[in-house]
Amino acid sequence: FEIDPRVIAPAEVDQAALLLTVHPGGSRTEVTINAYGVNESLSGEWAEKGPGHLSWETSPSSESVESLPYLGQVTFDNRRGALERAADQVRITGAGLTEYLRSLKKNLVSIVLVPVSQGDREVRFYSREGKVDFSPALAIRKIRKPSS
């Protein structure tokens, strides 16, 4: 994600939520996922191929994710595909995510999702290359300044 500093500065973040949409074909059980913030050193666009290509060896999750800032956890139930194609129904919120956004020195936000439990299949979410209405989103509420 890229945050436009003309719209909101890190110090102005009041609350935040990561919004995800479950993609069909993944786990159909109760799932728990932890979210971690990526350190500033990994900012920039990740390429599918060529220079900047993100592979397992170059990903932030190839090392100890526990060393990354913990942003929060979510548990959701996708039995019988109940959440598939239901836009923004998986939400990660909390003080960890908010503090991480407040501490940013650059405008790029990268988040690693780590399944704690997922059943017999991987968890799948729509990506930004998928349907626009289902792509991941970062909702941020700005601190209100008192009116004089």
JSON list of C-alpha atoms in Angstrom, two decimals:
[
{"chain": "A", "resi": 1, "resn": "PHE", "atom": "CA", "xyz": [0.00, 0.00, 0.00]},
{"chain": "A", "resi": 2, "resn": "GLU", "atom": "CA", "xyz": [1.10, 3.56, -0.56]},
{"chain": "A", "resi": 3, "resn": "ILE", "atom": "CA", "xyz": [-0.15, 6.32, 1.69]},
{"chain": "A", "resi": 4, "resn": "ASP", "atom": "CA", "xyz": [-0.43, 9.77, 0.13]},
{"chain": "A", "resi": 5, "resn": "PRO", "atom": "CA", "xyz": [1.21, 12.24, 2.55]},
{"chain": "A", "resi": 6, "resn": "ARG", "atom": "CA", "xyz": [-0.95, 15.03, 1.11]},
{"chain": "A", "resi": 7, "resn": "VAL", "atom": "CA", "xyz": [-3.99, 13.20, 2.49]},
{"chain": "A", "resi": 8, "resn": "ILE", "atom": "CA", "xyz": [-2.68, 11.89, 5.82]},
{"chain": "A", "resi": 9, "resn": "ALA", "atom": "CA", "xyz": [0.62, 12.06, 7.67]},
{"chain": "A", "resi": 10, "resn": "PRO", "atom": "CA", "xyz": [1.70, 9.15, 9.90]},
{"chain": "A", "resi": 11, "resn": "ALA", "atom": "CA", "xyz": [1.18, 11.24, 13.05]},
{"chain": "A", "resi": 12, "resn": "GLU", "atom": "CA", "xyz": [-2.45, 11.83, 12.03]},
{"chain": "A", "resi": 13, "resn": "VAL", "atom": "CA", "xyz": [-3.44, 8.13, 12.04]},
{"chain": "A", "resi": 14, "resn": "ASP", "atom": "CA", "xyz": [-6.16, 7.59, 14.65]},
{"chain": "A", "resi": 15, "resn": "GLN", "atom": "CA", "xyz": [-7.25, 4.04, 13.76]},
{"chain": "A", "resi": 16, "resn": "ALA", "atom": "CA", "xyz": [-6.58, 1.64, 10.90]},
{"chain": "A", "resi": 17, "resn": "ALA", "atom": "CA", "xyz": [-7.91, -1.61, 9.47]},
{"chain": "A", "resi": 18, "resn": "LEU", "atom": "CA", "xyz": [-6.56, -4.01, 6.86]},
{"chain": "A", "resi": 19, "resn": "LEU", "atom": "CA", "xyz": [-9.51, -5.26, 4.77]},
{"chain": "A", "resi": 20, "resn": "LEU", "atom": "CA", "xyz": [-9.27, -8.57, 2.88]},
{"chain": "A", "resi": 21, "resn": "THR", "atom": "CA", "xyz": [-11.64, -10.61, 0.73]},
{"chain": "A", "resi": 22, "resn": "VAL", "atom": "CA", "xyz": [-11.47, -14.43, 0.77]},
{"chain": "A", "resi": 23, "resn": "HIS", "atom": "CA", "xyz": [-10.82, -15.96, -2.66]},
{"chain": "A", "resi": 24, "resn": "PRO", "atom": "CA", "xyz": [-12.58, -19.22, -3.57]},
{"chain": "A", "resi": 25, "resn": "GLY", "atom": "CA", "xyz": [-10.57, -22.42, -3.57]},
{"chain": "A", "resi": 26, "resn": "GLY", "atom": "CA", "xyz": [-8.74, -22.00, -0.29]},
{"chain": "A", "resi": 27, "resn": "SER", "atom": "CA", "xyz": [-9.28, -23.27, 3.22]},
{"chain": "A", "resi": 28, "resn": "ARG", "atom": "CA", "xyz": [-12.89, -23.84, 4.29]},
{"chain": "A", "resi": 29, "resn": "THR", "atom": "CA", "xyz": [-12.42, -24.02, 8.04]},
{"chain": "A", "resi": 30, "resn": "GLU", "atom": "CA", "xyz": [-11.89, -21.62, 10.89]},
{"chain": "A", "resi": 31, "resn": "VAL", "atom": "CA", "xyz": [-8.66, -19.75, 10.15]},
{"chain": "A", "resi": 32, "resn": "THR", "atom": "CA", "xyz": [-6.38, -17.63, 12.32]},
{"chain": "A", "resi": 33, "resn": "ILE", "atom": "CA", "xyz": [-3.87, -15.25, 10.76]},
{"chain": "A", "resi": 34, "resn": "ASN", "atom": "CA", "xyz": [-1.21, -13.01, 12.30]},
{"chain": "A", "resi": 35, "resn": "ALA", "atom": "CA", "xyz": [-0.14, -9.81, 10.55]},
{"chain": "A", "resi": 36, "resn": "TYR", "atom": "CA", "xyz": [3.34, -8.29, 10.73]},
{"chain": "A", "resi": 37, "resn": "GLY", "atom": "CA", "xyz": [4.67, -5.01, 9.36]},
{"chain": "A", "resi": 38, "resn": "VAL", "atom": "CA", "xyz": [7.65, -5.08, 7.04]},
{"chain": "A", "resi": 39, "resn": "ASN", "atom": "CA", "xyz": [10.66, -3.02, 8.01]},
{"chain": "A", "resi": 40, "resn": "GLU", "atom": "CA", "xyz": [11.42, 0.11, 6.03]},
{"chain": "A", "resi": 41, "resn": "SER", "atom": "CA", "xyz": [14.37, -1.54, 4.25]},
{"chain": "A", "resi": 42, "resn": "LEU", "atom": "CA", "xyz": [11.98, -3.53, 2.06]},
{"chain": "A", "resi": 43, "resn": "SER", "atom": "CA", "xyz": [10.03, -0.61, 0.63]},
{"chain": "A", "resi": 44, "resn": "GLY", "atom": "CA", "xyz": [9.44, -0.28, -3.10]},
{"chain": "A", "resi": 45, "resn": "GLU", "atom": "CA", "xyz": [7.43, -2.05, -5.75]},
{"chain": "A", "resi": 46, "resn": "TRP", "atom": "CA", "xyz": [7.94, -5.78, -5.93]},
{"chain": "A", "resi": 47, "resn": "ALA", "atom": "CA", "xyz": [8.23, -7.23, -9.41]},
{"chain": "A", "resi": 48, "resn": "GLU", "atom": "CA", "xyz": [6.89, -10.58, -10.60]},
{"chain": "A", "resi": 49, "resn": "LYS", "atom": "CA", "xyz": [10.00, -11.15, -12.76]},
{"chain": "A", "resi": 50, "resn": "GLY", "atom": "CA", "xyz": [13.40, -9.56, -13.34]},
{"chain": "A", "resi": 51, "resn": "PRO", "atom": "CA", "xyz": [15.04, -6.90, -11.12]},
{"chain": "A", "resi": 52, "resn": "GLY", "atom": "CA", "xyz": [13.24, -6.56, -7.81]},
{"chain": "A", "resi": 53, "resn": "HIS", "atom": "CA", "xyz": [11.59, -9.98, -8.22]},
{"chain": "A", "resi": 54, "resn": "LEU", "atom": "CA", "xyz": [10.16, -11.18, -4.93]},
{"chain": "A", "resi": 55, "resn": "SER", "atom": "CA", "xyz": [11.04, -14.79, -4.23]},
{"chain": "A", "resi": 56, "resn": "TRP", "atom": "CA", "xyz": [10.88, -16.78, -0.99]},
{"chain": "A", "resi": 57, "resn": "GLU", "atom": "CA", "xyz": [14.58, -16.11, -0.38]},
{"chain": "A", "resi": 58, "resn": "THR", "atom": "CA", "xyz": [14.12, -12.32, -0.71]},
{"chain": "A", "resi": 59, "resn": "SER", "atom": "CA", "xyz": [10.78, -12.11, 1.07]},
{"chain": "A", "resi": 60, "resn": "PRO", "atom": "CA", "xyz": [10.41, -10.69, 4.57]},
{"chain": "A", "resi": 61, "resn": "SER", "atom": "CA", "xyz": [8.86, -13.97, 5.70]},
{"chain": "A", "resi": 62, "resn": "SER", "atom": "CA", "xyz": [11.95, -16.05, 4.86]},
{"chain": "A", "resi": 63, "resn": "GLU", "atom": "CA", "xyz": [13.53, -14.98, 8.14]},
{"chain": "A", "resi": 64, "resn": "SER", "atom": "CA", "xyz": [11.98, -14.79, 11.58]},
{"chain": "A", "resi": 65, "resn": "VAL", "atom": "CA", "xyz": [8.70, -12.93, 11.15]},
{"chain": "A", "resi": 66, "resn": "GLU", "atom": "CA", "xyz": [8.51, -12.61, 14.92]},
{"chain": "A", "resi": 67, "resn": "SER", "atom": "CA", "xyz": [11.25, -9.96, 14.64]},
{"chain": "A", "resi": 68, "resn": "LEU", "atom": "CA", "xyz": [8.89, -7.79, 12.55]},
{"chain": "A", "resi": 69, "resn": "PRO", "atom": "CA", "xyz": [6.38, -5.44, 14.22]},
{"chain": "A", "resi": 70, "resn": "TYR", "atom": "CA", "xyz": [3.28, -7.42, 15.25]},
{"chain": "A", "resi": 71, "resn": "LEU", "atom": "CA", "xyz": [0.17, -5.72, 13.84]},
{"chain": "A", "resi": 72, "resn": "GLY", "atom": "CA", "xyz": [-2.64, -7.97, 15.02]},
{"chain": "A", "resi": 73, "resn": "GLN", "atom": "CA", "xyz": [-4.51, -11.22, 14.58]},
{"chain": "A", "resi": 74, "resn": "VAL", "atom": "CA", "xyz": [-7.82, -12.23, 13.06]},
{"chain": "A", "resi": 75, "resn": "THR", "atom": "CA", "xyz": [-9.82, -15.44, 13.26]},
{"chain": "A", "resi": 76, "resn": "PHE", "atom": "CA", "xyz": [-12.56, -16.04, 10.71]},
{"chain": "A", "resi": 77, "resn": "ASP", "atom": "CA", "xyz": [-14.80, -18.91, 9.72]},
{"chain": "A", "resi": 78, "resn": "ASN", "atom": "CA", "xyz": [-15.01, -19.82, 6.04]},
{"chain": "A", "resi": 79, "resn": "ARG", "atom": "CA", "xyz": [-16.88, -23.10, 6.39]},
{"chain": "A", "resi": 80, "resn": "ARG", "atom": "CA", "xyz": [-18.89, -23.90, 3.27]},
{"chain": "A", "resi": 81, "resn": "GLY", "atom": "CA", "xyz": [-17.25, -20.87, 1.61]},
{"chain": "A", "resi": 82, "resn": "ALA", "atom": "CA", "xyz": [-19.36, -18.43, 3.63]},
{"chain": "A", "resi": 83, "resn": "LEU", "atom": "CA", "xyz": [-16.86, -15.56, 3.22]},
{"chain": "A", "resi": 84, "resn": "GLU", "atom": "CA", "xyz": [-15.77, -16.19, -0.37]},
{"chain": "A", "resi": 85, "resn": "ARG", "atom": "CA", "xyz": [-16.34, -13.15, -2.57]},
{"chain": "A", "resi": 86, "resn": "ALA", "atom": "CA", "xyz": [-17.75, -11.18, 0.43]},
{"chain": "A", "resi": 87, "resn": "ALA", "atom": "CA", "xyz": [-15.78, -7.95, 0.06]},
{"chain": "A", "resi": 88, "resn": "ASP", "atom": "CA", "xyz": [-13.73, -6.73, 3.02]},
{"chain": "A", "resi": 89, "resn": "GLN", "atom": "CA", "xyz": [-15.11, -9.26, 5.52]},
{"chain": "A", "resi": 90, "resn": "VAL", "atom": "CA", "xyz": [-11.72, -10.22, 6.97]},
{"chain": "A", "resi": 91, "resn": "ARG", "atom": "CA", "xyz": [-10.45, -7.27, 9.00]},
{"chain": "A", "resi": 92, "resn": "ILE", "atom": "CA", "xyz": [-7.28, -6.86, 10.98]},
{"chain": "A", "resi": 93, "resn": "THR", "atom": "CA", "xyz": [-7.42, -3.92, 13.36]},
{"chain": "A", "resi": 94, "resn": "GLY", "atom": "CA", "xyz": [-5.89, -2.81, 16.61]},
{"chain": "A", "resi": 95, "resn": "ALA", "atom": "CA", "xyz": [-3.21, -0.81, 18.30]},
{"chain": "A", "resi": 96, "resn": "GLY", "atom": "CA", "xyz": [-0.36, -2.71, 16.60]},
{"chain": "A", "resi": 97, "resn": "LEU", "atom": "CA", "xyz": [-1.47, -1.74, 13.10]},
{"chain": "A", "resi": 98, "resn": "THR", "atom": "CA", "xyz": [-2.20, 1.84, 14.15]},
{"chain": "A", "resi": 99, "resn": "GLU", "atom": "CA", "xyz": [1.18, 2.28, 15.86]},
{"chain": "A", "resi": 100, "resn": "TYR", "atom": "CA", "xyz": [2.99, 0.73, 12.90]},
{"chain": "A", "resi": 101, "resn": "LEU", "atom": "CA", "xyz": [1.39, 3.25, 10.51]},
{"chain": "A", "resi": 102, "resn": "ARG", "atom": "CA", "xyz": [2.19, 6.13, 12.87]},
{"chain": "A", "resi": 103, "resn": "SER", "atom": "CA", "xyz": [5.84, 5.10, 12.96]},
{"chain": "A", "resi": 104, "resn": "LEU", "atom": "CA", "xyz": [6.36, 4.97, 9.18]},
{"chain": "A", "resi": 105, "resn": "LYS", "atom": "CA", "xyz": [9.23, 6.99, 7.80]},
{"chain": "A", "resi": 106, "resn": "LYS", "atom": "CA", "xyz": [8.23, 6.30, 4.18]},
{"chain": "A", "resi": 107, "resn": "ASN", "atom": "CA", "xyz": [4.80, 6.18, 2.57]},
{"chain": "A", "resi": 108, "resn": "LEU", "atom": "CA", "xyz": [4.93, 2.51, 1.56]},
{"chain": "A", "resi": 109, "resn": "VAL", "atom": "CA", "xyz": [3.24, -0.12, 3.71]},
{"chain": "A", "resi": 110, "resn": "SER", "atom": "CA", "xyz": [4.00, -3.84, 3.34]},
{"chain": "A", "resi": 111, "resn": "ILE", "atom": "CA", "xyz": [2.26, -6.42, 5.50]},
{"chain": "A", "resi": 112, "resn": "VAL", "atom": "CA", "xyz": [3.11, -10.10, 5.92]},
{"chain": "A", "resi": 113, "resn": "LEU", "atom": "CA", "xyz": [0.21, -12.44, 6.68]},
{"chain": "A", "resi": 114, "resn": "VAL", "atom": "CA", "xyz": [1.15, -15.63, 8.50]},
{"chain": "A", "resi": 115, "resn": "PRO", "atom": "CA", "xyz": [-1.42, -18.40, 9.02]},
{"chain": "A", "resi": 116, "resn": "VAL", "atom": "CA", "xyz": [-1.50, -19.74, 12.57]},
{"chain": "A", "resi": 117, "resn": "SER", "atom": "CA", "xyz": [-4.16, -22.29, 11.60]},
{"chain": "A", "resi": 118, "resn": "GLN", "atom": "CA", "xyz": [-5.63, -22.95, 8.19]},
{"chain": "A", "resi": 119, "resn": "GLY", "atom": "CA", "xyz": [-6.90, -26.49, 7.89]},
{"chain": "A", "resi": 120, "resn": "ASP", "atom": "CA", "xyz": [-5.83, -28.75, 5.05]},
{"chain": "A", "resi": 121, "resn": "ARG", "atom": "CA", "xyz": [-5.54, -26.02, 2.37]},
{"chain": "A", "resi": 122, "resn": "GLU", "atom": "CA", "xyz": [-3.88, -22.63, 2.18]},
{"chain": "A", "resi": 123, "resn": "VAL", "atom": "CA", "xyz": [-5.80, -19.44, 2.86]},
{"chain": "A", "resi": 124, "resn": "ARG", "atom": "CA", "xyz": [-6.40, -17.40, -0.29]},
{"chain": "A", "resi": 125, "resn": "PHE", "atom": "CA", "xyz": [-7.29, -13.72, -0.59]},
{"chain": "A", "resi": 126, "resn": "TYR", "atom": "CA", "xyz": [-7.88, -11.59, -3.65]},
{"chain": "A", "resi": 127, "resn": "SER", "atom": "CA", "xyz": [-4.83, -9.57, -4.69]},
{"chain": "A", "resi": 128, "resn": "ARG", "atom": "CA", "xyz": [-4.60, -6.10, -6.15]},
{"chain": "A", "resi": 129, "resn": "GLU", "atom": "CA", "xyz": [-4.36, -7.75, -9.59]},
{"chain": "A", "resi": 130, "resn": "GLY", "atom": "CA", "xyz": [-7.72, -9.46, -9.03]},
{"chain": "A", "resi": 131, "resn": "LYS", "atom": "CA", "xyz": [-11.10, -7.78, -9.02]},
{"chain": "A", "resi": 132, "resn": "VAL", "atom": "CA", "xyz": [-10.77, -4.15, -7.96]},
{"chain": "A", "resi": 133, "resn": "ASP", "atom": "CA", "xyz": [-13.76, -4.35, -5.60]},
{"chain": "A", "resi": 134, "resn": "PHE", "atom": "CA", "xyz": [-12.16, -7.31, -3.82]},
{"chain": "A", "resi": 135, "resn": "SER", "atom": "CA", "xyz": [-8.54, -6.18, -3.65]},
{"chain": "A", "resi": 136, "resn": "PRO", "atom": "CA", "xyz": [-6.93, -5.59, -0.25]},
{"chain": "A", "resi": 137, "resn": "ALA", "atom": "CA", "xyz": [-7.54, -2.17, 1.27]},
{"chain": "A", "resi": 138, "resn": "LEU", "atom": "CA", "xyz": [-6.18, -0.16, 4.13]},
{"chain": "A", "resi": 139, "resn": "ALA", "atom": "CA", "xyz": [-8.81, 1.94, 5.87]},
{"chain": "A", "resi": 140, "resn": "ILE", "atom": "CA", "xyz": [-7.38, 4.78, 7.93]},
{"chain": "A", "resi": 141, "resn": "ARG", "atom": "CA", "xyz": [-9.23, 7.21, 10.17]},
{"chain": "A", "resi": 142, "resn": "LYS", "atom": "CA", "xyz": [-7.52, 10.53, 10.63]},
{"chain": "A", "resi": 143, "resn": "ILE", "atom": "CA", "xyz": [-7.24, 12.24, 14.03]},
{"chain": "A", "resi": 144, "resn": "ARG", "atom": "CA", "xyz": [-9.72, 15.06, 14.19]},
{"chain": "A", "resi": 145, "resn": "LYS", "atom": "CA", "xyz": [-8.29, 18.40, 15.06]},
{"chain": "A", "resi": 146, "resn": "PRO", "atom": "CA", "xyz": [-10.39, 20.42, 17.48]},
{"chain": "A", "resi": 147, "resn": "SER", "atom": "CA", "xyz": [-12.17, 23.29, 15.83]},
{"chain": "A", "resi": 148, "resn": "SER", "atom": "CA", "xyz": [-11.39, 26.68, 17.29]}
]
